[in-house]
XYZ file of C-alpha atoms in Angstrom:
724
model
C 82.106 59.535 25.335
C 84.933 57.023 24.838
C 84.555 55.842 28.439
C 80.820 55.167 27.910
C 81.481 53.181 24.715
C 84.190 51.136 26.476
C 81.817 50.391 29.356
C 79.101 49.231 26.945
C 81.562 46.941 25.124
C 82.629 45.467 28.468
C 79.010 44.761 29.357
C 78.418 43.035 26.005
C 81.514 40.892 26.538
C 80.264 39.815 29.970
C 78.534 36.465 29.371
C 76.619 36.527 32.659
C 75.143 39.948 31.860
C 74.293 38.846 28.302
C 72.628 35.705 29.678
C 70.440 37.866 31.927
C 69.464 40.084 28.995
C 68.612 37.099 26.774
C 66.387 35.632 29.481
C 64.440 38.897 29.614
C 64.177 39.520 25.843
C 65.410 36.647 23.616
C 64.347 38.199 20.288
C 66.305 41.447 20.766
C 69.591 39.723 21.611
C 69.505 36.909 19.071
C 72.371 38.391 17.030
C 74.554 38.655 20.139
C 73.820 35.037 20.977
C 74.739 33.886 17.449
C 78.085 35.690 17.731
C 78.887 33.823 20.927
C 77.696 30.539 19.396
C 79.991 31.075 16.378
C 82.853 31.745 18.754
C 82.020 28.487 20.599
C 82.142 26.491 17.337
C 85.562 27.885 16.448
C 86.895 27.066 19.933
C 85.404 23.556 19.688
C 87.101 22.863 16.342
C 90.453 24.007 17.714
C 89.965 21.857 20.800
C 89.028 18.729 18.806
C 92.192 18.962 16.719
C 94.435 18.617 19.784
C 92.454 17.944 23.037
C 95.474 17.047 25.158
C 97.597 20.066 24.102
C 94.994 22.809 24.523
C 96.041 25.972 26.329
C 94.565 27.021 29.643
C 93.049 30.154 28.080
C 91.299 28.152 25.392
C 89.920 25.662 27.916
C 88.549 28.492 30.080
C 86.947 30.147 27.056
C 85.211 26.993 25.796
C 84.130 26.147 29.343
C 82.478 29.536 29.829
C 80.829 29.392 26.403
C 79.393 25.907 27.051
C 77.907 27.080 30.347
C 76.448 30.198 28.690
C 74.842 28.320 25.776
C 73.373 25.572 27.997
C 71.633 28.170 30.211
C 69.960 29.976 27.300
C 69.347 26.877 25.139
C 65.593 26.930 25.746
C 65.368 30.430 24.208
C 66.791 29.358 20.791
C 65.987 25.644 20.316
C 66.310 25.760 16.510
C 69.731 27.426 16.487
C 71.349 24.932 18.896
C 69.768 21.690 17.691
C 73.216 20.087 17.312
C 74.618 21.394 20.606
C 73.699 18.388 22.851
C 75.028 15.894 20.298
C 78.302 17.826 20.091
C 78.776 17.648 23.862
C 77.970 13.926 23.873
C 80.497 13.437 21.038
C 83.214 15.229 23.044
C 82.518 13.091 26.129
C 82.458 9.796 24.267
C 85.677 10.381 22.330
C 87.840 12.391 24.719
C 86.511 11.615 28.215
C 89.978 10.449 29.344
C 91.801 13.546 28.019
C 89.356 16.158 29.283
C 90.319 18.449 32.114
C 88.349 17.688 35.298
C 86.654 21.104 35.453
C 85.771 20.999 31.756
C 84.307 17.510 32.150
C 82.237 18.716 35.134
C 81.008 21.679 33.089
C 79.984 19.502 30.127
C 78.150 17.059 32.409
C 76.437 19.956 34.185
C 75.337 21.392 30.854
C 73.895 18.036 29.814
C 71.979 17.978 33.104
C 70.304 21.241 32.106
C 69.533 19.755 28.705
C 68.268 16.446 30.248
C 70.403 14.336 27.910
C 72.611 12.438 30.389
C 71.007 9.032 30.192
C 72.249 8.014 26.694
C 75.864 8.697 27.733
C 75.441 6.628 30.906
C 74.594 3.568 28.817
C 77.281 4.016 26.159
C 80.416 5.332 27.882
C 83.136 2.773 28.784
C 84.651 4.976 31.515
C 83.787 3.803 35.038
C 84.536 7.178 36.653
C 82.371 8.973 34.098
C 79.513 6.522 34.682
C 79.710 7.172 38.414
C 79.662 10.931 37.831
C 76.712 10.704 35.444
C 74.752 8.463 37.845
C 75.249 10.933 40.703
C 74.206 13.842 38.483
C 71.023 12.057 37.355
C 70.002 11.250 40.932
C 70.807 14.779 42.086
C 68.842 16.301 39.188
C 65.774 14.185 39.958
C 65.950 14.972 43.665
C 66.221 18.701 42.941
C 63.312 18.581 40.501
C 61.086 16.901 43.118
C 62.276 18.904 46.129
C 59.475 21.464 46.493
C 56.737 19.615 44.604
C 56.477 16.346 42.716
C 57.451 16.812 39.072
C 55.023 14.305 37.574
C 55.926 15.108 33.980
C 59.642 14.479 34.448
C 59.010 11.371 36.578
C 56.726 9.835 33.960
C 59.269 10.512 31.223
C 62.156 8.921 33.130
C 60.032 5.969 34.251
C 58.953 5.303 30.668
C 62.579 5.373 29.506
C 63.656 2.973 32.272
C 60.740 0.598 31.653
C 61.556 0.491 27.934
C 65.223 -0.094 28.716
C 64.429 -3.140 30.895
C 61.685 -4.697 28.776
C 63.103 -4.097 25.268
C 66.285 -6.157 25.593
C 66.011 -8.674 28.438
C 69.472 -10.171 27.875
C 71.356 -6.862 28.054
C 73.058 -5.702 31.236
C 72.029 -2.081 30.593
C 68.872 -2.724 32.582
C 71.048 -2.727 35.703
C 71.167 1.079 35.550
C 67.381 1.197 35.552
C 67.410 -1.008 38.660
C 69.972 1.194 40.427
C 68.189 4.459 39.647
C 64.756 3.134 40.614
C 65.996 1.603 43.854
C 67.792 4.781 44.908
C 64.780 6.988 44.164
C 62.496 4.527 45.986
C 64.800 4.628 48.996
C 64.765 8.439 48.977
C 60.912 8.378 48.741
C 60.946 10.318 45.476
C 59.231 7.519 43.559
C 56.573 5.773 45.644
C 54.013 4.792 43.007
C 53.188 1.564 41.193
C 55.136 2.565 38.064
C 58.444 2.182 39.891
C 57.304 -1.240 41.127
C 56.443 -2.271 37.562
C 59.987 -1.384 36.449
C 61.439 -3.666 39.128
C 58.898 -6.359 38.277
C 60.153 -6.382 34.683
C 63.733 -6.490 35.976
C 63.043 -9.679 37.968
C 61.693 -11.326 34.792
C 64.809 -10.434 32.788
C 67.311 -12.939 31.368
C 70.418 -11.214 32.751
C 71.556 -12.545 36.132
C 72.627 -9.183 37.588
C 69.380 -7.487 36.583
C 67.321 -10.365 38.036
C 69.082 -10.306 41.407
C 68.893 -6.502 41.540
C 65.127 -6.621 41.088
C 64.685 -9.459 43.591
C 66.752 -7.672 46.237
C 64.598 -4.582 45.744
C 61.447 -6.479 46.710
C 63.130 -8.258 49.616
C 64.911 -5.258 51.137
C 63.753 -2.028 49.449
C 61.117 -1.200 52.069
C 63.568 -1.798 54.908
C 66.110 0.565 53.305
C 63.424 3.235 52.977
C 62.496 2.863 56.653
C 66.148 3.145 57.685
C 66.577 6.357 55.679
C 63.380 7.762 57.175
C 64.448 6.849 60.724
C 67.879 8.378 60.115
C 66.387 11.659 58.916
C 63.894 11.808 61.805
C 66.559 10.907 64.374
C 68.717 13.962 63.759
C 70.064 15.883 66.709
C 67.541 18.339 68.086
C 68.580 21.937 68.676
C 68.206 23.128 72.264
C 67.012 26.725 71.950
C 67.106 27.332 75.714
C 70.769 26.405 75.866
C 71.634 28.604 72.883
C 69.781 31.603 74.310
C 71.533 31.096 77.628
C 74.925 31.037 75.903
C 74.060 34.104 73.844
C 73.191 35.992 77.013
C 76.472 35.088 78.746
C 79.095 34.800 76.026
C 80.608 37.642 74.103
C 78.506 38.956 71.226
C 80.028 38.073 67.850
C 78.920 37.587 64.276
C 79.715 33.875 64.448
C 77.448 33.286 67.455
C 74.705 35.281 65.744
C 74.980 33.105 62.636
C 74.794 29.952 64.786
C 71.666 31.289 66.470
C 70.029 32.193 63.159
C 70.849 28.782 61.726
C 69.330 27.072 64.778
C 66.136 29.112 64.479
C 65.868 28.276 60.770
C 66.381 24.556 61.524
C 63.622 24.546 64.137
C 61.206 26.374 61.831
C 61.953 23.876 59.048
C 61.222 20.944 61.382
C 57.980 22.570 62.514
C 56.884 22.948 58.895
C 57.666 19.265 58.281
C 55.568 18.271 61.297
C 52.555 20.167 59.958
C 52.808 18.520 56.535
C 50.676 15.392 55.984
C 52.548 12.122 56.346
C 53.047 10.381 52.971
C 51.345 7.039 52.466
C 54.328 4.786 51.821
C 52.875 1.495 50.686
C 55.059 -1.572 50.502
C 56.202 -2.643 47.052
C 54.310 -5.939 47.486
C 50.991 -4.085 47.841
C 51.536 -2.011 44.678
C 51.823 -4.992 42.346
C 49.135 -5.139 39.676
C 48.899 -8.944 39.334
C 50.631 -10.790 42.215
C 49.337 -14.203 41.100
C 50.681 -13.870 37.570
C 53.944 -12.368 38.818
C 54.549 -15.256 41.254
C 53.719 -17.869 38.615
C 56.074 -16.225 36.094
C 58.942 -16.092 38.594
C 58.455 -19.705 39.638
C 58.199 -21.114 36.126
C 61.017 -19.039 34.611
C 63.710 -19.099 37.296
C 62.950 -22.138 39.475
C 61.149 -24.762 37.428
C 63.075 -24.035 34.249
C 66.002 -26.458 33.867
C 67.810 -24.009 31.567
C 68.014 -21.303 34.230
C 71.555 -20.000 34.751
C 71.037 -18.897 38.355
C 73.211 -20.344 41.118
C 71.781 -21.919 44.277
C 72.125 -18.729 46.335
C 70.398 -16.727 43.610
C 67.619 -19.303 43.288
C 67.137 -19.097 47.038
C 66.552 -15.337 46.775
C 63.939 -15.887 44.070
C 62.374 -18.610 46.237
C 62.112 -16.200 49.171
C 60.434 -13.616 46.940
C 57.866 -16.098 45.625
C 57.147 -17.387 49.141
C 56.582 -13.870 50.447
C 54.205 -13.143 47.589
C 52.258 -16.351 48.271
C 52.086 -15.805 52.023
C 51.222 -12.100 51.884
C 48.567 -12.232 49.162
C 47.421 -15.811 49.997
C 48.052 -17.064 46.476
C 47.522 -20.629 45.282
C 50.407 -22.305 43.410
C 50.188 -25.989 44.323
C 53.243 -27.049 42.310
C 55.356 -24.635 44.360
C 55.206 -26.826 47.496
C 56.344 -30.000 45.754
C 59.443 -28.073 44.622
C 60.694 -28.115 48.257
C 60.831 -31.886 48.584
C 64.361 -32.294 47.207
C 65.743 -29.519 49.441
C 64.290 -30.694 52.792
C 67.330 -32.535 54.100
C 69.962 -31.592 56.728
C 72.735 -32.190 54.176
C 71.385 -29.356 52.006
C 73.386 -26.110 52.318
C 71.338 -23.245 53.783
C 68.540 -25.636 54.743
C 67.191 -23.197 57.377
C 66.480 -20.667 54.607
C 64.524 -23.295 52.673
C 62.535 -24.149 55.804
C 61.787 -20.468 56.412
C 60.617 -20.016 52.818
C 58.313 -23.029 53.099
C 56.788 -21.752 56.324
C 56.397 -18.280 54.830
C 54.508 -19.666 51.828
C 51.968 -21.430 54.057
C 48.624 -19.788 54.786
C 45.086 -20.729 55.759
C 43.933 -21.257 52.147
C 46.561 -23.887 51.293
C 44.960 -27.371 51.271
C 46.170 -29.432 54.264
C 46.763 -32.418 51.960
C 49.480 -30.408 50.184
C 51.361 -29.458 53.366
C 51.006 -32.757 55.251
C 53.644 -34.660 53.161
C 56.077 -31.782 53.644
C 55.618 -31.805 57.420
C 56.098 -35.569 57.413
C 59.287 -35.178 55.357
C 60.671 -32.555 57.773
C 59.870 -34.781 60.757
C 61.569 -37.818 59.159
C 64.672 -35.948 57.980
C 65.281 -33.486 60.821
C 63.518 -34.654 63.982
C 64.927 -37.947 65.174
C 67.069 -39.256 68.013
C 70.035 -39.650 65.677
C 69.886 -36.018 64.479
C 72.033 -33.292 65.928
C 70.423 -30.973 68.467
C 70.458 -27.889 66.251
C 68.991 -29.891 63.336
C 66.122 -31.243 65.452
C 65.466 -27.779 66.892
C 65.307 -26.238 63.400
C 62.923 -28.977 62.212
C 60.554 -28.513 65.166
C 60.587 -24.736 64.751
C 59.807 -25.060 61.035
C 56.877 -27.397 61.744
C 55.572 -24.966 64.357
C 55.762 -22.010 61.939
C 53.873 -23.989 59.283
C 51.200 -25.046 61.781
C 50.761 -21.475 62.997
C 49.606 -20.573 59.504
C 47.761 -23.845 58.720
C 47.078 -26.003 61.822
C 44.985 -28.505 59.839
C 48.135 -29.883 58.161
C 49.113 -31.773 61.337
C 47.815 -35.233 62.242
C 47.379 -36.700 65.741
C 50.004 -39.440 65.549
C 52.818 -37.181 64.339
C 51.906 -34.490 66.860
C 52.160 -36.892 69.796
C 55.528 -38.094 68.547
C 56.917 -34.555 68.193
C 55.670 -33.408 71.581
C 57.630 -36.194 73.308
C 60.852 -34.335 72.434
C 60.144 -31.887 75.249
C 61.857 -34.474 77.500
C 65.104 -34.172 75.541
C 68.362 -33.266 77.269
C 69.095 -30.409 74.878
C 67.569 -27.043 75.754
C 67.032 -25.931 72.149
C 65.038 -29.070 71.336
C 63.060 -28.778 74.579
C 62.077 -25.175 73.885
C 61.067 -25.989 70.292
C 58.904 -28.939 71.404
C 57.286 -26.864 74.141
C 56.544 -24.145 71.588
C 54.760 -26.693 69.390
C 52.823 -28.001 72.404
C 51.785 -24.495 73.455
C 50.617 -23.720 69.929
C 48.286 -26.712 69.719
C 46.917 -25.968 73.177
C 45.571 -22.815 71.543
C 44.549 -23.990 68.062
C 44.005 -27.761 68.338
C 43.697 -28.973 71.914
C 41.422 -31.845 70.873
C 44.397 -33.450 69.073
C 46.367 -33.671 72.337
C 46.058 -36.180 75.126
C 44.295 -35.064 78.272
C 47.497 -34.772 80.280
C 49.035 -32.475 77.617
C 46.113 -30.093 77.079
C 46.665 -27.874 80.082
C 44.101 -26.444 82.498
C 42.651 -23.688 80.286
C 42.240 -25.812 77.168
C 40.682 -28.689 79.160
C 38.090 -26.397 80.767
C 37.199 -24.745 77.469
C 36.822 -28.095 75.712
C 34.654 -29.392 78.526
C 32.402 -26.332 78.497
C 32.212 -26.249 74.709
C 33.798 -22.826 74.282
C 36.417 -24.127 71.865
C 35.252 -23.913 68.271
C 36.578 -26.428 65.781
C 38.576 -24.757 63.040
C 37.498 -25.435 59.464
C 39.445 -25.087 56.223
C 39.259 -21.620 54.642
C 37.480 -20.055 57.611
C 38.328 -16.401 58.180
C 37.927 -14.616 61.504
C 35.516 -11.670 61.400
C 37.415 -8.411 61.657
C 36.628 -5.624 64.101
C 38.076 -2.394 65.461
C 41.423 -2.960 67.164
C 41.141 -2.492 70.929
C 37.355 -2.075 70.974
C 37.090 -4.555 73.862
C 39.347 -2.274 75.944
C 37.021 0.667 75.330
C 33.974 -1.424 76.169
C 35.530 -2.610 79.428
C 36.564 0.933 80.378
C 33.064 2.268 79.742
C 31.550 -0.459 81.920
C 33.938 0.347 84.782
C 33.249 4.075 84.549
C 29.479 3.515 84.442
C 29.526 1.317 87.542
C 31.762 3.736 89.449
C 29.553 6.708 88.612
C 26.345 4.958 89.634
C 27.867 3.843 92.920
C 28.916 7.433 93.674
C 25.334 8.550 93.066
C 24.055 5.875 95.439
C 22.418 3.814 92.696
C 22.877 0.092 92.098
C 25.466 -0.841 89.460
C 22.915 -1.819 86.840
C 22.822 -1.369 83.101
C 22.044 2.138 81.905
C 18.916 2.751 79.879
C 18.864 3.717 76.222
C 17.748 7.282 77.053
C 20.691 7.816 79.407
C 23.174 6.568 76.796
C 21.697 8.855 74.121
C 22.029 11.842 76.461
C 25.665 10.961 77.131
C 26.376 10.646 73.387
C 25.092 14.163 72.733
C 28.171 15.932 74.112
C 30.829 13.599 72.716
C 30.917 14.862 69.133
C 33.151 17.850 69.856
C 36.633 17.346 71.248
C 38.967 20.210 72.111
C 42.217 20.456 70.198
C 44.173 20.333 73.438
C 42.623 16.990 74.307
C 43.529 15.394 70.987
C 47.037 16.778 70.938
C 49.800 14.215 70.471
C 52.181 16.038 72.803
C 51.407 13.633 75.674
C 49.498 13.664 78.935
C 46.108 12.303 79.959
C 42.994 12.841 77.862
C 40.011 13.901 79.960
C 36.767 12.536 78.596
C 33.870 13.556 80.825
C 30.620 13.020 78.987
C 31.000 9.561 77.484
C 31.284 7.509 80.633
C 27.944 5.718 80.630
C 27.655 4.727 76.979
C 26.990 1.003 77.014
C 24.618 -1.618 75.708
C 22.210 -3.453 78.019
C 23.594 -6.915 78.603
C 21.225 -9.819 78.387
C 21.284 -12.763 80.723
C 22.562 -14.980 77.927
C 25.824 -13.050 77.731
C 27.072 -14.300 81.097
C 29.922 -16.830 81.027
C 28.676 -20.359 80.534
C 31.421 -21.873 82.707
C 30.255 -20.030 85.828
C 26.656 -21.108 85.183
C 27.689 -24.734 85.082
C 29.458 -24.458 88.433
C 26.535 -22.748 90.203
C 23.640 -24.692 88.769
C 25.304 -28.094 88.612
C 25.385 -30.614 85.759
C 22.685 -30.303 83.141
C 21.564 -32.415 80.237
C 23.681 -32.678 77.125
C 21.343 -30.549 75.062
C 21.166 -27.811 77.678
C 24.927 -27.661 78.144
C 25.654 -27.688 74.427
C 23.349 -24.916 73.242
C 24.479 -21.852 75.293
C 28.199 -22.214 74.447
C 27.378 -22.322 70.738
C 25.584 -19.004 70.981
C 28.425 -17.594 73.031
C 31.022 -18.725 70.503
C 29.013 -17.257 67.642
C 28.656 -13.834 69.271
C 32.072 -13.624 70.914
C 34.071 -12.050 68.065
C 31.525 -9.250 67.557
C 31.557 -6.353 69.991
C 28.213 -4.891 71.107
C 29.719 -1.420 71.204
C 30.957 -1.625 67.612
C 27.763 -3.110 66.162
C 25.106 -1.037 67.955
C 26.697 2.360 68.653
C 28.444 5.045 66.598
C 31.808 5.916 68.103
C 32.194 9.609 68.912
C 35.443 11.605 68.577
C 35.860 11.326 72.348
C 35.584 7.536 72.006
C 38.302 7.491 69.345
C 40.565 9.639 71.536
C 40.099 7.319 74.513
C 40.545 4.265 72.279
C 43.943 5.540 71.098
C 44.969 6.110 74.720
C 43.903 2.591 75.766
C 45.770 1.058 72.811
C 48.954 2.855 73.833
C 48.613 1.713 77.450
C 47.981 -1.874 76.338
C 51.009 -1.879 74.022
C 53.239 -0.549 76.818
C 51.993 -3.113 79.329
C 52.477 -5.932 76.807
C 56.208 -5.188 76.701
C 56.623 -5.887 80.428
C 58.205 -9.258 81.330
C 55.176 -10.351 83.380
C 52.754 -9.878 80.496
C 55.074 -11.532 77.970
C 54.792 -14.820 79.839
C 50.977 -14.642 79.799
C 50.722 -14.200 76.051
C 49.649 -17.259 74.122
C 52.095 -19.198 72.003
C 50.127 -18.447 68.833
C 50.420 -14.703 69.480
C 54.162 -15.006 70.071
C 54.752 -17.097 66.936
C 52.843 -14.931 64.458
C 54.723 -11.698 63.569
C 53.126 -8.443 64.631
C 52.925 -7.240 61.033
C 52.158 -9.444 58.075
C 54.750 -7.674 55.892
C 57.613 -8.801 58.127
C 59.550 -11.706 56.578
C 60.332 -14.994 58.305
C 64.108 -15.342 58.513
C 66.445 -18.304 58.963
C 67.383 -17.008 62.442
C 63.828 -17.557 63.675
C 63.961 -21.145 62.392
C 67.245 -21.797 64.157
C 65.673 -20.570 67.414
C 67.567 -21.571 70.523
C 69.801 -24.063 68.722
C 72.833 -21.945 69.574
C 72.217 -22.800 73.246
C 72.955 -26.452 72.569
C 75.792 -28.131 74.402
C 79.180 -27.030 73.167
C 77.715 -24.410 70.820
C 77.692 -21.364 73.088
C 79.744 -20.180 76.031
C 78.334 -19.246 79.402
C 78.754 -15.530 78.679
C 76.755 -15.846 75.455
C 73.953 -17.697 77.255
C 73.797 -15.036 79.976
C 73.788 -12.261 77.361
C 70.956 -13.977 75.476
C 68.945 -14.450 78.661
C 69.346 -10.778 79.615
C 68.716 -9.417 76.106
C 65.083 -8.537 76.833
C 65.700 -7.121 80.309
C 66.366 -3.419 80.971
C 69.958 -2.501 81.755
C 70.727 -1.685 85.366
C 71.808 1.874 85.968
C 74.985 2.573 87.908
C 74.548 3.908 91.433
C 74.757 7.698 91.676
C 74.370 10.107 94.545
C 71.603 12.689 94.527
C 74.057 15.497 93.857
C 75.585 13.655 90.891
C 72.112 13.088 89.430
C 71.327 16.804 89.794
C 74.547 17.763 88.037
C 73.847 15.319 85.201
C 70.316 16.713 84.826
C 71.718 20.251 84.709
C 74.179 19.322 81.983
C 71.419 17.715 79.909
C 69.286 20.858 80.250
C 72.229 23.085 79.323
C 72.322 24.937 82.650
C 75.458 26.348 84.233
C 77.036 25.311 87.563
C 77.175 27.310 90.798
C 80.128 29.482 91.804
C 81.123 27.017 94.506
C 81.262 24.159 91.981
C 83.305 26.321 89.640
C 85.709 27.178 92.462
C 86.313 23.482 93.144
C 87.319 22.884 89.546
C 89.478 26.011 89.347
C 93.175 25.667 88.562
C 95.333 25.497 91.683
C 97.779 28.159 90.486
C 94.872 30.583 90.076
C 93.787 30.031 93.705
C 97.304 30.355 95.130
C 97.143 34.156 95.418
C 93.907 34.030 97.386
C 95.385 31.482 99.797
C 98.409 33.714 100.413
C 96.098 36.659 101.038
C 94.308 34.741 103.774
C 97.586 34.326 105.687
C 98.204 38.116 105.670
C 94.848 38.993 107.242
C 94.874 41.059 110.356
C 93.103 40.040 113.550
C 90.205 42.402 112.831
C 89.701 41.021 109.306
C 89.728 37.440 110.623
C 87.093 38.374 113.183
C 84.877 39.853 110.469
C 85.150 36.685 108.353
C 84.335 34.417 111.311
C 81.384 36.620 112.231
C 80.050 36.323 108.698
C 80.302 32.518 108.905
C 78.314 32.511 112.154
C 75.617 34.795 110.720
C 75.378 32.682 107.587
């Protein structure tokens, strides 16, 4: 009986067991909890009297009691109302004297109670702030690991927004910037509320908070992409190699654990592949009012003479405003006149100012606003007395502005700038040729006849070139639809020739019959694992071409010169109908069409990366970035200025010239290539290869044995060699 009573007392004294019981039935064990809470208060009072001279036993006791109470705090909220404030009081007063494990335990308990943020803002200890920041980020990541905790996220976002917007002069908003940027980078917060927090940070009065918010908009999306690429680029586990090693090596518990861990890793990656990809919008696209935001930034930090920002900080704000204007096509006319005092070669970081000006240009900016700026750049940067790198940067900046708004250039200035292609400096020559190639595409009528080139001259003569007007937008269509239309035409002609029919246009009834079987696509055909996609029943889908759709240039050559009215009317119709695809406007694309369209896009993107196709691309396509969210940097404005005389060595020029070319592989024999392929696949070597690499001392006994062979044994060995 005494043993049973002693065992029961031991169980009651065990805090972990009591915690489990309280979780199951809080009402029945309330008295036991109050006893432990009273014991905690007595230990706390003893500790507060002399924190630095506390015994190890007392520290262990109070540490265990704090952990116990924090885990069952939600069961008795009324009894422990003062418990979080007591822990915060201990941290604020005695954070330097606390034992490291006790400090970790108190911080961990506050994580469970979700009361860390007030201490982060008030504590003067740098090490404690770092610990609290890491705990807050870890707690939020854990809470959103399996599913998004919307309630907790909304609460934290509201607290951070209030922290930034309530006191704009305080530096406490910097913690809101750090937390939001880290969670945005980890893709935990991807909504517009996080963007609104950073928007308020950029409009703050504290310099550090302003720059933190500006850097988020300029580089937050890139950081998120780098984290995503790093997580997706992890080393893959080769299951074939592991199974091969398990079959050969000695069986042990360690190898079994490695195998189980590899299987679990592969299953986890397979589950991630099956999950839908999150829609990660850029922070610029989640802004509620881009026009008002850009105007507020410009008036508060750039136009305001009382702004305390330095030149480098103002340049960051300028880059943010220019990206907002260029991406959303905003209209802030006073923004462009702000650049006039900075457009001079004597200005530090002048290439960044030129890049910001070019980035803020778009098709809806009035040409009268940009024309004085282009004239100022030409007068200040592009002259015979200017250095080569300065002239190259000026020409590149003018080209980038004209890519976005070609109407800002006049004929006289264009002819003057194009003459610099005869310069002795390679950077200036390449910049002038880039400007010439651009206007051959977008404004050939402004060039002289000898500068237009063959293609532009023929198109102007035939009337195919359409004059660009201010504010005109190109009609959008499905990307790559012309590739699908061309492929369908080729397949239709090939099929009709095989049947012995003339390569004529298919009738409407034939195209409807072909469309009937294209609405169901097998899963194997649409798989992303690679390989060719076989599409059998959609080969002859096409629209009957009329005689008017034939090229007008070929007609003029065959039929000879016509009257002005006759030659002018067909090209106008051709220009009007050229952007619209017949396939997209008259037919409904089937799933088989979409599968083939994706395949043709991939083939076109691969062929465009070849050196031969790069030369054929137009200058306008090379100048405009592939994605509109990509920023225009100062390096693109500098261009080939580093190739100027005396600015780069021969090795640097050769390295720059070979940067886009594939690296040459070292010569290898066929056997060496086979061995390398075997090692990559995780396969073992043959016995003969192993014998070659064997230690000489291990082969010495076999060599001595060969010398002691008898005549009969030698005959047997030689006979085996002959038979082999």
